[in-house]
Amino acid sequence: FSVLPQPLILDSISVIGEKRPFQDQLDYEYHAYFQDNPEVEDYARFKLHINGIERGGIFWYDDRLTNGRYIDFWRFFFEPRDDIKQGDSVTIELITIDKASFDYFKTLRRVLASSTGGPFSSTTLSNPITNWSNGALGYFSVQSVNSKSAVIE
């Protein structure tokens, strides 16, 4: 079963464009700002949309080291970056989830990295942790969603 956790609420988002050495286009950082709930174990995942299209990647947060603090979450990485330009719309969803869902996404990311030889790869592939029984894949979750949008300037 799943229990609806106390939601995390986005205060704001920002998009910061920066020209990196030896690159012609701007590289964008996406920031989501929110207050972590004190006295509560918080787990969340993020979705990033550019012009209404969800960008790939599994972005998750837990407050193991940041309980009760004000958070600037900026760990969004994906390719390609050259199709993003000024005037594009950015939406970030902050999805508060329970521990079972968090464990699923955390292990799913490792499984996907292992299958592609990514930085978290290992030699043994396995299925992600699930809260289903009978060997089923996937997860069941109750979640709250909070989102903010901005335009790249």
C-alpha positions as CSV (number, residue, x, y, z in Angstrom):
1,F,0.0,0.0,0.0
2,S,1.0,3.6,-0.4
3,V,0.4,6.7,1.9
4,L,0.2,10.2,0.6
5,P,3.1,12.1,2.1
6,Q,3.1,15.7,3.2
7,P,3.7,17.6,-0.1
8,L,6.8,19.6,-0.9
9,I,5.9,22.9,-2.5
10,L,8.0,24.7,-5.1
11,D,8.6,28.3,-4.2
12,S,10.1,29.1,-7.7
13,I,12.2,27.9,-10.5
14,S,15.0,29.6,-12.5
15,V,16.9,28.9,-15.7
16,I,20.5,30.0,-15.9
17,G,22.2,30.1,-19.3
18,E,26.0,30.0,-19.4
19,K,28.4,29.8,-22.2
20,R,31.0,27.1,-21.5
21,P,34.6,27.1,-22.8
22,F,34.9,25.8,-26.3
23,Q,31.2,25.7,-27.0
24,D,29.1,27.9,-29.3
25,Q,25.7,27.5,-27.7
26,L,24.5,28.4,-24.2
27,D,24.3,25.5,-21.6
28,Y,21.3,25.8,-19.3
29,E,21.0,24.9,-15.7
30,Y,17.5,24.4,-14.2
31,H,16.9,25.2,-10.6
32,A,13.9,24.2,-8.4
33,Y,13.6,26.0,-5.0
34,F,11.6,24.6,-2.1
35,Q,11.6,24.2,1.7
36,D,12.1,20.7,2.9
37,N,9.6,19.6,5.6
38,P,11.3,19.4,9.0
39,E,10.6,16.4,11.2
40,V,9.4,14.4,8.1
41,E,11.3,12.1,5.8
42,D,10.8,13.6,2.4
43,Y,11.2,11.8,-0.9
44,A,10.5,13.3,-4.3
45,R,11.1,13.0,-8.0
46,F,11.3,15.7,-10.6
47,K,10.1,16.0,-14.2
48,L,11.4,18.6,-16.6
49,H,9.4,19.8,-19.6
50,I,10.6,22.0,-22.4
51,N,7.9,23.5,-24.5
52,G,5.4,21.0,-23.1
53,I,7.6,17.9,-23.9
54,E,9.0,15.9,-21.0
55,R,12.8,15.5,-21.0
56,G,14.2,12.1,-20.2
57,G,16.0,11.3,-17.0
58,I,15.2,10.1,-13.5
59,F,15.8,13.0,-11.0
60,W,15.1,12.2,-7.4
61,Y,15.5,13.8,-4.0
62,D,15.7,12.6,-0.4
63,D,16.3,14.7,2.6
64,R,18.7,12.4,4.3
65,L,21.4,15.2,4.4
66,T,19.1,18.3,4.1
67,N,16.2,17.7,6.5
68,G,14.4,21.0,7.1
69,R,16.6,23.1,4.9
70,Y,15.8,25.4,2.0
71,I,16.8,23.5,-1.2
72,D,18.2,24.7,-4.5
73,F,17.8,21.5,-6.6
74,W,19.7,21.8,-9.9
75,R,20.7,18.2,-10.8
76,F,19.0,18.0,-14.2
77,F,21.1,16.4,-16.9
78,F,20.0,15.3,-20.4
79,E,21.0,15.6,-24.1
80,P,20.9,17.2,-26.5
81,R,21.2,20.7,-25.2
82,D,21.5,22.5,-28.6
83,D,17.8,22.5,-29.3
84,I,17.0,24.8,-26.3
85,K,16.8,28.5,-26.9
86,Q,15.6,31.8,-25.6
87,G,11.9,32.1,-25.5
88,D,11.3,28.4,-24.8
89,S,9.0,27.4,-22.0
90,V,10.3,25.4,-19.0
91,T,8.1,23.6,-16.5
92,I,9.4,21.7,-13.5
93,E,7.2,19.3,-11.6
94,L,8.1,18.5,-8.0
95,I,6.4,15.1,-7.2
96,T,6.3,14.1,-3.6
97,I,6.4,10.3,-3.2
98,D,6.7,7.8,-0.4
99,K,9.8,5.7,0.5
100,A,8.7,2.6,-1.6
101,S,8.4,4.7,-4.7
102,F,11.7,6.5,-4.0
103,D,13.4,3.1,-3.7
104,Y,11.9,2.0,-7.0
105,F,13.2,5.1,-8.9
106,K,16.6,5.0,-7.2
107,T,17.2,1.4,-8.2
108,L,15.6,1.9,-11.6
109,R,18.2,4.6,-12.4
110,R,21.0,2.2,-11.4
111,V,19.5,-0.6,-13.5
112,L,19.3,1.7,-16.5
113,A,22.8,3.0,-16.0
114,S,24.1,-0.6,-15.7
115,S,22.4,-1.5,-19.0
116,T,24.0,1.4,-20.9
117,G,27.5,1.3,-19.2
118,G,26.8,4.6,-17.4
119,P,28.7,6.0,-14.4
120,F,26.7,3.8,-11.9
121,S,27.1,0.6,-14.0
122,S,27.8,-2.8,-12.5
123,T,28.4,-6.2,-14.1
124,T,25.2,-7.7,-12.7
125,L,21.8,-6.5,-14.0
126,S,18.8,-6.8,-11.8
127,N,15.2,-5.5,-11.6
128,P,14.5,-2.4,-9.6
129,I,13.0,-2.8,-6.1
130,T,9.2,-2.8,-6.3
131,N,6.3,-2.7,-3.9
132,W,4.3,-5.2,-6.1
133,S,4.2,-8.9,-5.2
134,N,4.4,-12.1,-7.3
135,G,7.5,-10.9,-9.2
136,A,5.7,-8.1,-11.0
137,L,7.6,-5.1,-12.3
138,G,6.7,-1.5,-11.6
139,Y,5.4,0.3,-8.6
140,F,2.2,1.6,-7.0
141,S,2.3,5.1,-5.7
142,V,0.1,7.9,-4.3
143,Q,1.8,11.2,-5.0
144,S,1.3,15.0,-4.9
145,V,2.4,17.2,-7.8
146,N,3.4,20.8,-7.6
147,S,4.8,22.7,-10.7
148,K,6.1,26.0,-11.8
149,S,6.9,27.4,-15.3
150,A,9.3,30.0,-16.7
151,V,10.4,31.3,-20.0
152,I,14.1,31.1,-21.0
153,E,15.4,34.7,-21.3
